[in-house]
Amino acid sequence: MKKANTIDSAKSYVESLIGQNVDVKVNRGRNKIKRYKGIVSEAHPNVFVVKLDNDLFDRISCTYTDILCGQIHIESV
């Protein structure tokens, strides 16, 4: 994914990934990085939802601001 400059560009990128398999890398701070694989299922005005494959949780929700700040990195598989 190229670097998103605005929230609108982050929203349009995530909306283009709806229904596709993605890799999500979440930076939890203090060198704790968690990787998830799943499908982008929903995109709302402030958040988007990723349904996870084979994990403890069935889904995670993330904000578009997380993408801008670099806390979340999402790529199509």
Coordinates of N, CA and C in Angstrom, one line a residue, residues 10-71:
A10 N -7.4 7.1 2.6 CA -7.4 5.9 3.4 C -8.7 5.2 3.2
K11 N -9.8 5.9 3.3 CA -11.2 5.4 3.2 C -11.4 4.7 1.8
S12 N -10.9 5.4 0.7 CA -11.1 4.9 -0.6 C -10.3 3.6 -0.8
Y13 N -9.1 3.6 -0.2 CA -8.2 2.4 -0.3 C -8.9 1.2 0.4
V14 N -9.4 1.4 1.6 CA -10.0 0.3 2.3 C -11.3 -0.1 1.6
E15 N -12.1 0.8 1.1 CA -13.3 0.5 0.4 C -13.0 -0.3 -0.9
S16 N -11.8 -0.1 -1.5 CA -11.5 -0.9 -2.7 C -11.1 -2.4 -2.3
L17 N -10.8 -2.6 -1.0 CA -10.4 -3.9 -0.5 C -11.6 -4.7 0.1
I18 N -12.8 -4.2 0.1 CA -14.0 -4.9 0.6 C -14.2 -6.2 -0.1
G19 N -14.3 -7.3 0.7 CA -14.5 -8.6 0.1 C -13.2 -9.3 -0.3
Q20 N -12.0 -8.7 -0.2 CA -10.8 -9.3 -0.6 C -10.0 -9.8 0.6
N21 N -9.2 -10.8 0.4 CA -8.3 -11.3 1.5 C -7.2 -10.3 1.7
V22 N -6.9 -10.0 3.0 CA -5.9 -9.0 3.3 C -5.0 -9.5 4.4
D23 N -3.8 -9.0 4.5 CA -2.9 -9.1 5.7 C -2.9 -7.8 6.4
V24 N -3.1 -7.9 7.7 CA -3.2 -6.7 8.6 C -2.0 -6.8 9.6
K25 N -1.2 -5.8 9.7 CA -0.1 -5.7 10.6 C -0.5 -4.6 11.6
V26 N -0.6 -4.9 12.9 CA -1.0 -4.0 13.9 C 0.2 -3.7 14.8
N27 N 0.6 -2.5 15.0 CA 1.7 -2.1 15.9 C 1.0 -1.7 17.2
R28 N 1.3 -2.6 18.2 CA 0.7 -2.4 19.6 C 1.6 -1.6 20.5
G29 N 2.8 -1.2 20.0 CA 3.7 -0.4 20.8 C 4.7 -1.3 21.6
R30 N 5.8 -0.8 21.9 CA 6.9 -1.5 22.7 C 7.3 -2.8 22.0
N31 N 7.5 -2.7 20.7 CA 7.9 -3.8 19.8 C 7.0 -5.0 19.8
K32 N 5.7 -4.7 20.0 CA 4.6 -5.8 19.9 C 3.9 -5.6 18.6
I33 N 4.2 -6.4 17.7 CA 3.5 -6.3 16.4 C 2.7 -7.6 16.2
K34 N 1.4 -7.5 15.9 CA 0.5 -8.6 15.7 C 0.1 -8.6 14.2
R35 N 0.1 -9.8 13.6 CA -0.3 -10.0 12.2 C -1.6 -10.8 12.2
Y36 N -2.5 -10.4 11.3 CA -3.8 -11.0 11.1 C -4.0 -11.3 9.7
K37 N -4.7 -12.3 9.3 CA -5.2 -12.6 8.0 C -6.7 -12.6 8.0
G38 N -7.3 -12.0 7.0 CA -8.8 -12.0 7.0 C -9.3 -11.4 5.8
I39 N -10.6 -11.0 5.8 CA -11.3 -10.4 4.7 C -11.9 -9.1 5.3
V40 N -11.8 -8.0 4.5 CA -12.4 -6.7 4.9 C -13.9 -6.9 4.6
S41 N -14.7 -6.8 5.7 CA -16.1 -7.1 5.5 C -17.0 -5.9 5.5
E42 N -16.6 -4.8 6.2 CA -17.5 -3.6 6.3 C -16.6 -2.4 6.3
A43 N -17.1 -1.3 5.8 CA -16.4 0.0 5.9 C -17.5 1.0 6.2
H44 N -17.3 1.6 7.4 CA -18.2 2.6 7.9 C -17.6 4.0 7.8
P45 N -18.2 5.1 8.1 CA -17.6 6.4 8.0 C -16.4 6.6 8.8
N46 N -16.3 6.0 10.0 CA -15.1 6.2 10.9 C -14.2 4.9 11.1
V47 N -14.8 3.8 10.9 CA -14.0 2.5 11.1 C -14.3 1.5 10.0
F48 N -13.4 0.5 9.9 CA -13.7 -0.6 9.1 C -13.5 -1.9 9.8
V49 N -14.1 -3.0 9.4 CA -14.1 -4.3 10.1 C -13.4 -5.3 9.2
V50 N -12.5 -6.1 9.8 CA -11.8 -7.2 9.2 C -12.2 -8.5 9.9
K51 N -12.9 -9.4 9.1 CA -13.2 -10.8 9.6 C -11.9 -11.6 9.6
L52 N -11.6 -12.2 10.7 CA -10.3 -12.9 10.8 C -10.5 -14.4 10.5
D53 N -9.4 -15.0 10.0 CA -9.3 -16.4 9.7 C -8.5 -17.1 10.8
N54 N -9.1 -18.1 11.5 CA -8.4 -18.9 12.4 C -7.6 -18.1 13.5
D55 N -8.3 -17.3 14.3 CA -7.7 -16.6 15.3 C -8.6 -16.6 16.6
L56 N -8.1 -16.2 17.7 CA -8.8 -16.2 18.9 C -10.1 -15.3 18.8
F57 N -10.0 -14.2 18.1 CA -11.1 -13.3 17.9 C -11.7 -13.6 16.5
D58 N -13.0 -13.2 16.3 CA -13.6 -13.4 15.0 C -13.4 -12.2 14.1
R59 N -13.2 -11.0 14.7 CA -13.1 -9.8 13.8 C -12.3 -8.7 14.6
I60 N -11.8 -7.8 13.9 CA -11.2 -6.6 14.5 C -11.7 -5.4 13.8
S61 N -11.8 -4.3 14.5 CA -12.2 -3.0 13.9 C -11.1 -2.0 14.1
C62 N -10.9 -1.3 13.0 CA -9.8 -0.3 13.0 C -10.3 1.0 12.4
T63 N -9.6 2.1 12.8 CA -10.0 3.4 12.3 C -9.1 3.8 11.1
Y64 N -9.6 4.7 10.3 CA -8.8 5.2 9.2 C -7.6 6.0 9.7
T65 N -7.8 6.6 10.8 CA -6.7 7.4 11.5 C -5.5 6.5 11.8
D66 N -5.8 5.3 12.2 CA -4.7 4.3 12.5 C -3.8 4.1 11.3
I67 N -4.4 4.0 10.1 CA -3.7 3.9 8.9 C -2.8 5.1 8.7
L68 N -3.3 6.3 8.9 CA -2.6 7.5 8.7 C -1.4 7.6 9.6
C69 N -1.6 7.2 10.9 CA -0.6 7.3 11.9 C 0.5 6.2 11.8
G70 N 0.2 5.1 11.0 CA 1.1 4.0 10.9 C 0.9 2.9 11.9
Q71 N -0.1 3.0 12.7 CA -0.4 1.9 13.6 C -0.9 0.6 13.0

